Each structure stands twice: as structure tokens, then as C-alpha cells.
CSV table of C-alpha atoms and ligand atoms in Angstrom, one decimal:
chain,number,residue,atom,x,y,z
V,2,UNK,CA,0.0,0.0,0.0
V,3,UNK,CA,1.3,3.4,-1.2
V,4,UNK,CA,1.3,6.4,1.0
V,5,UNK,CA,2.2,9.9,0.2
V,6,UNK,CA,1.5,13.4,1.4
V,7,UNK,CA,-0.8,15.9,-0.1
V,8,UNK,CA,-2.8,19.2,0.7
V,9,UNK,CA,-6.5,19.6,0.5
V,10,UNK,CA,-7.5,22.2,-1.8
V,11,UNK,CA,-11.4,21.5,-1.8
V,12,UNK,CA,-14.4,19.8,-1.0
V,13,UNK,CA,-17.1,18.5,-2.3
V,14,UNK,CA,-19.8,16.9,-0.3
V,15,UNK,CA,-17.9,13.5,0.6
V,16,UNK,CA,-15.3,14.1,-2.4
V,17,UNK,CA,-11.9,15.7,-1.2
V,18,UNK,CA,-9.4,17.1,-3.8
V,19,UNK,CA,-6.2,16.7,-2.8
V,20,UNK,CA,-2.8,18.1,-4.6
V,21,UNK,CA,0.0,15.5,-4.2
V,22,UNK,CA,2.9,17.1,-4.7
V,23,UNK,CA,5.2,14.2,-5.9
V,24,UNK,CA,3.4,13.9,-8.8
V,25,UNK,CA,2.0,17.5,-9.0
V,26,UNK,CA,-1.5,16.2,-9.5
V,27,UNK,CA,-4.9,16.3,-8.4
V,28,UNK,CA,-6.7,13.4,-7.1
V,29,UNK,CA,-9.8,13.1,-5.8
V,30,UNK,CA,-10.1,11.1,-2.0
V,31,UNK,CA,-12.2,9.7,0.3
V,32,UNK,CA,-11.9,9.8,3.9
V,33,UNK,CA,-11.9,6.5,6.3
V,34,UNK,CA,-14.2,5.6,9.0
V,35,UNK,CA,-11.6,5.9,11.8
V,36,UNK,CA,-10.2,9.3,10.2
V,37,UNK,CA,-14.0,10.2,10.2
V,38,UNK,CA,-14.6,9.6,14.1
V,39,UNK,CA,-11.5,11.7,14.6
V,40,UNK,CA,-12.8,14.9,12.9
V,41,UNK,CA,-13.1,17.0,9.9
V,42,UNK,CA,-10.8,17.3,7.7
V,43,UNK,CA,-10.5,20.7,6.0
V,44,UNK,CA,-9.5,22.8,2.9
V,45,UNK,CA,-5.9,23.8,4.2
V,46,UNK,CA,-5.4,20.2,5.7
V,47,UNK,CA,-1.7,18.3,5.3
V,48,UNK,CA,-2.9,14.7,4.7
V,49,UNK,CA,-1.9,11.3,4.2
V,50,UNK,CA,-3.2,9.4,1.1
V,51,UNK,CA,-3.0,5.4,0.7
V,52,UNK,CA,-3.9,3.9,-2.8
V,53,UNK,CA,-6.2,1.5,-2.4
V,54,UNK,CA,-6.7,-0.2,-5.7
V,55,UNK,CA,-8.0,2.7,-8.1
V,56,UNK,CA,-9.3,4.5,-4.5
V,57,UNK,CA,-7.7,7.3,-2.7
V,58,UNK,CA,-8.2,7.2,0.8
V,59,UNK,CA,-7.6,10.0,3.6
V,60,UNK,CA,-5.6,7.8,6.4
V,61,UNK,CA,-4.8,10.8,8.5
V,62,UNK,CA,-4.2,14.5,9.0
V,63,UNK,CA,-1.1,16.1,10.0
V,64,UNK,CA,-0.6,18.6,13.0
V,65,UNK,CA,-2.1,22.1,12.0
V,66,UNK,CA,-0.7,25.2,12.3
V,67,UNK,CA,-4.4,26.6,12.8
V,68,UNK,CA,-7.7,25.9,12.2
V,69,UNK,CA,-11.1,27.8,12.4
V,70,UNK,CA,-14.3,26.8,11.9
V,71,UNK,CA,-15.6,30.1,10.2
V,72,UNK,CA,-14.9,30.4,6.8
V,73,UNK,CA,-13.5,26.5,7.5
V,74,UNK,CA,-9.6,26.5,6.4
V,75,UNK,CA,-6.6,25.0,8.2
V,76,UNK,CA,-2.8,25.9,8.4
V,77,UNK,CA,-3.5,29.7,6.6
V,78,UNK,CA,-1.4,32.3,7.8
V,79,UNK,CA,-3.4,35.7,7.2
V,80,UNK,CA,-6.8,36.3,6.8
V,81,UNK,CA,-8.2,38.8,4.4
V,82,UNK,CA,-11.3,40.0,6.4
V,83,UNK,CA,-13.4,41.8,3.1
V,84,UNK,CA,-15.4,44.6,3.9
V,85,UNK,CA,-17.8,46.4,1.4
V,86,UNK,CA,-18.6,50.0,1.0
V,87,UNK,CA,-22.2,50.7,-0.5
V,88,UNK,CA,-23.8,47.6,-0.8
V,89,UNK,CA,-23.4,45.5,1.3
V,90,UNK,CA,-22.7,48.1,3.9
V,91,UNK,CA,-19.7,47.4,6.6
V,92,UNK,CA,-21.0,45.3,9.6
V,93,UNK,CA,-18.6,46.5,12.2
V,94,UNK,CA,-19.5,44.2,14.9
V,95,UNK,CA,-18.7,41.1,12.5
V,96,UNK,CA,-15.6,43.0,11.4
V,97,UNK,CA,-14.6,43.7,15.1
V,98,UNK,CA,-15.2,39.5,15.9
V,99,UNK,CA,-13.2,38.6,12.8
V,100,UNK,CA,-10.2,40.5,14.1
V,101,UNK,CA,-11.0,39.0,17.7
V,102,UNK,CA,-10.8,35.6,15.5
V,103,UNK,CA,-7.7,36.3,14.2
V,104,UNK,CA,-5.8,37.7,17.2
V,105,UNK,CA,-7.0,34.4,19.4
V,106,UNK,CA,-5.5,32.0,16.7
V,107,UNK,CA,-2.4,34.0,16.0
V,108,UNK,CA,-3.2,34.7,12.6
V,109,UNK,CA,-2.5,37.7,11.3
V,110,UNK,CA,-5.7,39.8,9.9
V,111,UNK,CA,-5.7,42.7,6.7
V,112,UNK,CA,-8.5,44.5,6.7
V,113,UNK,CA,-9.6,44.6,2.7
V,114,UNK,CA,-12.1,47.3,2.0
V,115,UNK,CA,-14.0,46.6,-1.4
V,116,UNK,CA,-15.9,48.5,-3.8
V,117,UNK,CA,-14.5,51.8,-3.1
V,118,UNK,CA,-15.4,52.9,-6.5
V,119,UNK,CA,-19.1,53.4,-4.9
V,120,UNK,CA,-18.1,56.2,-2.5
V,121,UNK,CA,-17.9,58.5,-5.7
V,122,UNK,CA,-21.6,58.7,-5.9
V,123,UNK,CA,-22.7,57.5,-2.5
V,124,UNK,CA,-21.7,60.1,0.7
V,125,UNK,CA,-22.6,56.6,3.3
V,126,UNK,CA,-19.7,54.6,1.4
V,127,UNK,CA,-17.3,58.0,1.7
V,128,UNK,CA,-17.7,58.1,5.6
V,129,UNK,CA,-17.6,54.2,6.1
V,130,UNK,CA,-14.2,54.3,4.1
V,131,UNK,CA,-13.1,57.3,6.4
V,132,UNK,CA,-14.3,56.0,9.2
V,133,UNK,CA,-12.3,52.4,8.8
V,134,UNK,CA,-9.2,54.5,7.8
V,135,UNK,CA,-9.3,56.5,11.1
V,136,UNK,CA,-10.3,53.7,13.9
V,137,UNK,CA,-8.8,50.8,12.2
V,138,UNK,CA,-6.0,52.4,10.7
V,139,UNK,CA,-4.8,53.2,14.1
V,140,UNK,CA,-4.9,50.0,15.9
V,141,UNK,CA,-1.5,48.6,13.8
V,142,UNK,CA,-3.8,46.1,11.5
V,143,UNK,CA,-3.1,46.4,7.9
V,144,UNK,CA,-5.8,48.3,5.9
V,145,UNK,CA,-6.0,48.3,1.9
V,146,UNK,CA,-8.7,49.9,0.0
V,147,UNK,CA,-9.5,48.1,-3.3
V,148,UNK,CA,-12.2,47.9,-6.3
V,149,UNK,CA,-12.0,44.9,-7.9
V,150,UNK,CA,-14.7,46.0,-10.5
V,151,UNK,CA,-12.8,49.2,-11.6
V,152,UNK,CA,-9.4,47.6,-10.4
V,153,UNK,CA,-7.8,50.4,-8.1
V,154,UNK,CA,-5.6,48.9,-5.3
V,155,UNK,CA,-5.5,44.8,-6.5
V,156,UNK,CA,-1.5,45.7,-6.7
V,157,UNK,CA,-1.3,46.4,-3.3
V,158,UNK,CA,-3.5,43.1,-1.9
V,159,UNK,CA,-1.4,41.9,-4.6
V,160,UNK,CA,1.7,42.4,-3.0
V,161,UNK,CA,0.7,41.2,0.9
V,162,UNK,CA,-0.7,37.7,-0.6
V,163,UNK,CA,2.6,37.3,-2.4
V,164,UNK,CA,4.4,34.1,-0.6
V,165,UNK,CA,1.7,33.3,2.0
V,166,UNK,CA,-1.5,31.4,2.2
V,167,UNK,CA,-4.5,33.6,3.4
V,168,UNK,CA,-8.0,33.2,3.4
V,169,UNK,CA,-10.8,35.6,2.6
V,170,UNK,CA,-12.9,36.2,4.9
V,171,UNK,CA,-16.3,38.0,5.2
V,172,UNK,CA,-20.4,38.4,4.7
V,173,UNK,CA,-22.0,37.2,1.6
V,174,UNK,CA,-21.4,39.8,-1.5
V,175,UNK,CA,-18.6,41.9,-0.3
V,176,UNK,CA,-16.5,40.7,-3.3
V,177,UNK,CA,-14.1,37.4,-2.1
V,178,UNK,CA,-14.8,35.7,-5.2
V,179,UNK,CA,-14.3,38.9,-7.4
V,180,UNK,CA,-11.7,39.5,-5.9
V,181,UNK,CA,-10.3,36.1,-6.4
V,182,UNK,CA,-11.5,36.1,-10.0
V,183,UNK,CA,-8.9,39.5,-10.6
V,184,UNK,CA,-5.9,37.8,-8.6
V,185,UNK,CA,-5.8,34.7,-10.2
V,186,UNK,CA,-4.4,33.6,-13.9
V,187,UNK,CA,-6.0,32.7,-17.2
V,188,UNK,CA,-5.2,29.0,-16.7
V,189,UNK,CA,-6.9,28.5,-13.4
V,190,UNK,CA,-9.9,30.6,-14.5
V,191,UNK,CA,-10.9,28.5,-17.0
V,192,UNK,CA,-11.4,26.2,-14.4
V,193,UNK,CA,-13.3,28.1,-11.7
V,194,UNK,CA,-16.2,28.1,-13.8
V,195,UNK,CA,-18.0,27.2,-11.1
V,196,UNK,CA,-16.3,30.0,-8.5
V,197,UNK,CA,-19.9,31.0,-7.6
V,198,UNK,CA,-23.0,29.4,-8.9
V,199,UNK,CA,-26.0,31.4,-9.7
V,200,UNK,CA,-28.5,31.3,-7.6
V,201,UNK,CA,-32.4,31.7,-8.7
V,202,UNK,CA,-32.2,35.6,-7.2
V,203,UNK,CA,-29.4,35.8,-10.1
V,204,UNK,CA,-26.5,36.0,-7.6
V,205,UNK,CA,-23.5,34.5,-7.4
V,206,UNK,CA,-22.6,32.4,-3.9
V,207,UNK,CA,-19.6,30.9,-3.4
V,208,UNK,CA,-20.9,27.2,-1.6
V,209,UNK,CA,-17.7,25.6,-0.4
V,210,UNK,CA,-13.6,26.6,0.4
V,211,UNK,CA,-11.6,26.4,-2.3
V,212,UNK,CA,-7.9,26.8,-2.3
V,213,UNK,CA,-6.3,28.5,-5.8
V,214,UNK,CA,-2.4,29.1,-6.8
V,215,UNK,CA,-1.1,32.4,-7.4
V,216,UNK,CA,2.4,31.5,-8.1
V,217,UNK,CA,4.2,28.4,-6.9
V,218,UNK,CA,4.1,29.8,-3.4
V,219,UNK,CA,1.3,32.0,-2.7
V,220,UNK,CA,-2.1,30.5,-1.9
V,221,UNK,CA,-5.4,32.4,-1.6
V,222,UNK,CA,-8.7,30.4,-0.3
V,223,UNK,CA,-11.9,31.7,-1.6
V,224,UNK,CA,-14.7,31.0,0.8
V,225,UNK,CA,-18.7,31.3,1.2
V,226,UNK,CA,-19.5,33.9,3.1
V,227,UNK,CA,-21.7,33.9,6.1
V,228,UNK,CA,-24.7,35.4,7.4
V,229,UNK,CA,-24.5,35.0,11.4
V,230,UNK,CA,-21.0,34.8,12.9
V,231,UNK,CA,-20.5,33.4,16.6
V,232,UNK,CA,-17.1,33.8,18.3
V,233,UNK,CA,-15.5,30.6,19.7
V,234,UNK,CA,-12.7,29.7,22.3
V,235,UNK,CA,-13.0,32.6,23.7
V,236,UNK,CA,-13.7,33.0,27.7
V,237,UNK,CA,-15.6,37.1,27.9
V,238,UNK,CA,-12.9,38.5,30.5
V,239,UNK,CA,-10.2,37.3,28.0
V,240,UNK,CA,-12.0,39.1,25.0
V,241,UNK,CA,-10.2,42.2,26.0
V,242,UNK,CA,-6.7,40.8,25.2
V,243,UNK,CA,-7.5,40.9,21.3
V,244,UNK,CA,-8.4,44.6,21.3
V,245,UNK,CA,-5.0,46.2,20.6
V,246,UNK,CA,-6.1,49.7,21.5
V,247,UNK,CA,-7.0,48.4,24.9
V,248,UNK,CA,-3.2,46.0,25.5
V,249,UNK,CA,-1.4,50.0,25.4
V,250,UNK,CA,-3.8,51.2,28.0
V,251,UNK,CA,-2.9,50.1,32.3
V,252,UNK,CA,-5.7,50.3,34.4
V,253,UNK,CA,-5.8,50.1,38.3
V,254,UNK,CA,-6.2,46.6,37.9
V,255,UNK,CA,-4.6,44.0,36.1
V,256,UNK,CA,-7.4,41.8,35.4
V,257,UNK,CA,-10.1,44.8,34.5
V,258,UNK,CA,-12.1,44.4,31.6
V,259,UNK,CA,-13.2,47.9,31.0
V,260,UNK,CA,-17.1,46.9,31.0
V,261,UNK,CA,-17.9,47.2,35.0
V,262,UNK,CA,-15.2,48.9,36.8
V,263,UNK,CA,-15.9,52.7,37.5
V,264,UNK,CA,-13.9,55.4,35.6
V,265,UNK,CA,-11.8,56.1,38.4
V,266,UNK,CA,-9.8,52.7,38.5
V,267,UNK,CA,-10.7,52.1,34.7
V,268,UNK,CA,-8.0,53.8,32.0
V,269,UNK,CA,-9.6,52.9,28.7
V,270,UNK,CA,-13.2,54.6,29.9
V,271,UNK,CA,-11.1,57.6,30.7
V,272,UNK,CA,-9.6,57.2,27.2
V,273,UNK,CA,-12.7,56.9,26.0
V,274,UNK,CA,-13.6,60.7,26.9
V,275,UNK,CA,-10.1,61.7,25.8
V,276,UNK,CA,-11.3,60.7,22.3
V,277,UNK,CA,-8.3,58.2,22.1
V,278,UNK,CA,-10.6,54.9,22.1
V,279,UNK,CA,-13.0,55.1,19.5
V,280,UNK,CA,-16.7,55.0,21.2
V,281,UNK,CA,-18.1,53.1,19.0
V,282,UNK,CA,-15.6,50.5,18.4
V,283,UNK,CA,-15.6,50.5,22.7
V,284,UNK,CA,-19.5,49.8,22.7
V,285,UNK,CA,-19.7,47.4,20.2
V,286,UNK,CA,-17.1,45.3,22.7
V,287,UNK,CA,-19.2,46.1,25.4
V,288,UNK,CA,-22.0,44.5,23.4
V,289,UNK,CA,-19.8,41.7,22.6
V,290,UNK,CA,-18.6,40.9,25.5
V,291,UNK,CA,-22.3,40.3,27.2
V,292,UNK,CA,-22.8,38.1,24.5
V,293,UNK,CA,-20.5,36.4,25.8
V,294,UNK,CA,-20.8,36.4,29.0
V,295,UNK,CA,-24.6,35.4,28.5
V,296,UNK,CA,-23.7,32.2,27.3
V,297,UNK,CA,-20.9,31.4,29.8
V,298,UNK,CA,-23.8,32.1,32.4
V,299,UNK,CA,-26.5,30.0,30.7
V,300,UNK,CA,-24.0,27.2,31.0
V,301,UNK,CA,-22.3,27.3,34.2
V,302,UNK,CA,-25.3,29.0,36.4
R,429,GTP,N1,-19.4,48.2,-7.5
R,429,GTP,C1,-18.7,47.1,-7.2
R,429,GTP,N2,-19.3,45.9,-7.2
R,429,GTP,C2,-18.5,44.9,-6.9
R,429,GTP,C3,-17.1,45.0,-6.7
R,429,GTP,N3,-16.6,43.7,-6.4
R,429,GTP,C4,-17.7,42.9,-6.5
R,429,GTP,N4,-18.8,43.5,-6.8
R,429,GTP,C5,-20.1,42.9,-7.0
R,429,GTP,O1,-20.6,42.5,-5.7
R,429,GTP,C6,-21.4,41.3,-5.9
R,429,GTP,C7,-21.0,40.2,-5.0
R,429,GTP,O2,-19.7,39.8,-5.4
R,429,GTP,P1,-19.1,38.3,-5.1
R,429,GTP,O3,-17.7,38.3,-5.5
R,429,GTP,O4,-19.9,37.2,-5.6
R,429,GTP,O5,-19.2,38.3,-3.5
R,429,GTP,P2,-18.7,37.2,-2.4
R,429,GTP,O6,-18.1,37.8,-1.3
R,429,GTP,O7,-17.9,36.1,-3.1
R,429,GTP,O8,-20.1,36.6,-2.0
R,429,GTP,P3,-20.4,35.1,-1.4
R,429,GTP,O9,-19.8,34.1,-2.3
R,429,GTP,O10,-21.9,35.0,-1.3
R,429,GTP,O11,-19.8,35.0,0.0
R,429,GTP,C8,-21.3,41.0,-7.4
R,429,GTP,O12,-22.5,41.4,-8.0
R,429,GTP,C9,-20.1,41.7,-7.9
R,429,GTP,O13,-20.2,42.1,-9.2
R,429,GTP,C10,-16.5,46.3,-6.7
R,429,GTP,O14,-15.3,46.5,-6.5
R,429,GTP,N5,-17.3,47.3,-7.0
R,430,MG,MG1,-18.1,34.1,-3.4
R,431,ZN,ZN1,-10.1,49.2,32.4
């Protein structure tokens, strides 16, 4: 029985494509029983393949660097969190529990603002794109401002991609799979005919994570985009450690989480009047954070 490595670079219902690199091909696998009861395997995923007859078969999956469950990808090293200006408008609040996401599993997160050609004829998109420029721009996490309909800024995304493997990231119809479309090359786009299938409503959705090659060492993963987002993994009085603007800030006590504590012990409130911590950005973590906190309640009370 022959073994050898590969890399999962999509699924299909029970089907897994796998690239084997010793014979730079694509093959299509199954997964055993026992790998099956062990857990998913995922688009990012290091495998081992036996040959079973004509059969492929997943045996196992090697230790990850990472994995998250939303958009599900393994061993990626940035994420591309999309925002769109215009339509659909910025969530903040998903944006702000991406970042979270990110800065709990050590990946590194670039903020991509899409469809800035919009904020020519629409004054919301204009202040949305100012606004992420002044609050996010200032808490050290890359920001790029792209169209990929009118092509302004794909050099620049261009450029952070190069040599890493990064996942898009984001709601349904900010652009990942436009995107995707502009980065990639002729050859590979002839075969992502299927990069979103139409829908009845006439749209576009991309249905499952799909890794694609933009040069022998840089990998993008285009993924469907979701319309509720829960964090994970994370404990509420830890939430506070993925919020850069608050790690600069000391308050009276260590372990303060900026929610209950008065202003007099509490340094990021006081910042908060300063102007320094953005008020919004500060009460949409208050907001998340009693989220959380609800459901650590409902099950330990
Ligand atoms: N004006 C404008 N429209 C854009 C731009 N990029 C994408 N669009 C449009 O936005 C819509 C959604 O784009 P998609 O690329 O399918 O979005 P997606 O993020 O892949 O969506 P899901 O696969 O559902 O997650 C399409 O109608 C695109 O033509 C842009 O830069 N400017
Ligand atoms: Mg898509
Ligand atoms: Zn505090």
C-alpha cells in the first residue's frame, strides 16, 4: 500500500481534492471511517493518502498550524477580512469579531475594504471608508482599500498575498470571489467556472472553500460567506486581550475588563472621553462581550 502526502484544496460533499505534490496532480479522495470519528478534515489540511486499488483514501491528517471553523480552512497564515462599502454596507460588529478571531488564533488579519469605486456617488460609502481608515487604521492592523470592478488597489493586496497562504474572509457579496476572479491567472480561471454558482435571485454564492495558486508559493482560499457569525474559544474576561487599542492602555487593575469597573480605577473609559478609544468600536465590545458572557452564564449558572 502506497502512501504519500498531499494538501487539500477543496471539498465537495464527501469528495476531497487533494494536490499530491510528488506527482504534481490532483486526485480526488475519500476519507476513512476511523479518520471520520477523529474529525473533519479541512480545505488547508496536510494529509496522508493510501492507494487503495484505483481509491484514494484519507488515512490521517497532519498537526495544523491553525484551524477555524468560520470560513473553514486550516494551516492559513493571514486572513483577508473583506469589507464592502455601498452595498453591502460594513458590519462593524462582524468585522470587530473577525479581528478577535484572528488575534485568538495568532493569525495575522488585513483589513480589505472593497468597492470603493461606490463612494464617488454615495456620501454613506465616503464616511464608512473614512471611518475604517481613522479607527482601524490606528490600531497597527493592515488596511487596503481596493475595487475589484474598476481595479484600483488589486497591486497592493497583490503584494501582501505574495508568498503566504490567506484566506478571505467575510459576509456574503462583499466581493471574495471577485476578488479572487482579478488575482488569479488565465489557466486556473478556465477552471473556476463554477467559482460561484447562480442562484435563482441571479446571484453569485460561493458554496464551499476552495484553495487557488497564485504563483508556486502563494495561496489564496476563496470562501462562502456567512450570514451569522459566533465567536468561539474565547472565555468574555479574556476578549479584552484581542483589542490592541486596549493591550497599550494600564488600568488600576490588572485583570479589568473595561465593562464594569468605574472610571476612576478604569483607564480605557477615561480614554474613551479623551477621544483616544473610539466610542463606538468600545460599545460594540461592550456589546460583545455580554454576549458572551450570557452564554458562559447559561451554562455554568
Ligand atoms: N461596485 C462594485 N461591485 C463589486 C465589486 N466587487 C464585487 N462587486 C459585486 O458584488 C457582488 C458580489 O460579489 P461576489 O464576488 O460574488 O461576493 P462574495 O463575497 O464572493 O459573496 P459570497 O460568495 O456569497 O460570499 C457581485 O454582483 C459583484 O459584481 C467592486 O469592486 N465594485
Ligand atoms: Mg463568493
Ligand atoms: Zn479598564
Amino acid at each position: 500500500m502506497e502512501k504519500v502526502i498531499g494538501k487539500v484544496i477543496r471539498i465537495d460533499l464527501d469528495l476531497y481534492y487533494v494536490y499530491l505534490e510528488s506527482t504534481d496532480s490532483i486526485v480526488s479522495a475519500k476519507v476513512r471511517g476511523n479518520q471520520k470519528k477523529k474529525g473533519n478534515v479541512l480545505v488547508g489540511d496536510i494529509v496522508e493518502v493510501e492507494k487503495v486499488d484505483n481509491d484514494y483514501m484519507i488515512s490521517n491528517i497532519r498537526n495544523r498550524i491553525n484551524a477555524i471553523i468560520r470560513p473553514p480552512v486550516a494551516n492559513i497564515e493571514q486572513m483577508i477580512i473583506v469589507v464592502s462599502v455601498g452595498e453591502p454596507q460594513p458590519d462593524y460588529i462582524l468585522l470587530d469579531k473577525q479581528i478577535v478571531l484572528c488575534m485568538s488564533k495568532g493569525i495575522k488579519p488585513i483589513i480589505c475594504v472593497n468597492k470603493i469605486d461606490l463612494a464617488q456617488s454615495d456620501e454613506k460609502a465616503k464616511e464608512d471608508i473614512e471611518y475604517i481608515k481613522k479607527v482601524y487604521g490606528s490600531l497597527g492592523i493592515e488596511n487596503i482599500y481596493i475595487s475589484a470592478k474598476d481595479n484600483i488597489g488589486m497591486d497592493k493586496l497583490l503584494n501582501e498575498l505574495k508568498g503566504k497562504t490567506s484566506a478571505f474572509s467575510g459576509n456574503s457579496g462583499v466581493g471574495k470571489s471577485s476578488i479572487t476572479k482579478k488575482l488569479i491567472n488565465e489557466e486556473e480561471l478556465i477552471e473556476v467556472g463554477d467559482i460561484g454558482k447562480k442562484s435563482g435571485r441571479g446571484k453569485h454564492t460561493t458554496k464551499s472553500v476552495r484553495i487557488y495558486n497564485l504563483d508556486n508559493n502563494s495561496f489564496i482560499l476563496d470562501t462562502p460567506g456567512f450570514s451569522s457569525y459566533e465567536l468561539y474559544d474565547i472565555e468574555y474576561d479574556e476578549l479584552r486581550n484581542y483589542y490592541p487599542e486596549f493591550s497599550k492602555i494600564k488600568c488600576v487593575y490588572d485583570d479589568c475588563v473595561h465593562v464594569t469597573e468605574g472610571i476612576d480605577v478604569c483607564n480605557v473609559k477615561k480614554e474613551l472621553e479623551n477621544g483616544k478609544v473610539d466610542k463606538e468600536r468600545y460599545n460594540r465590545y461592550v456589546y460583545i462581550y455580554s454576549k458572551l458572557k450570557e452564554q458562559y452564564d447559561r451554562k455554568y449558572k
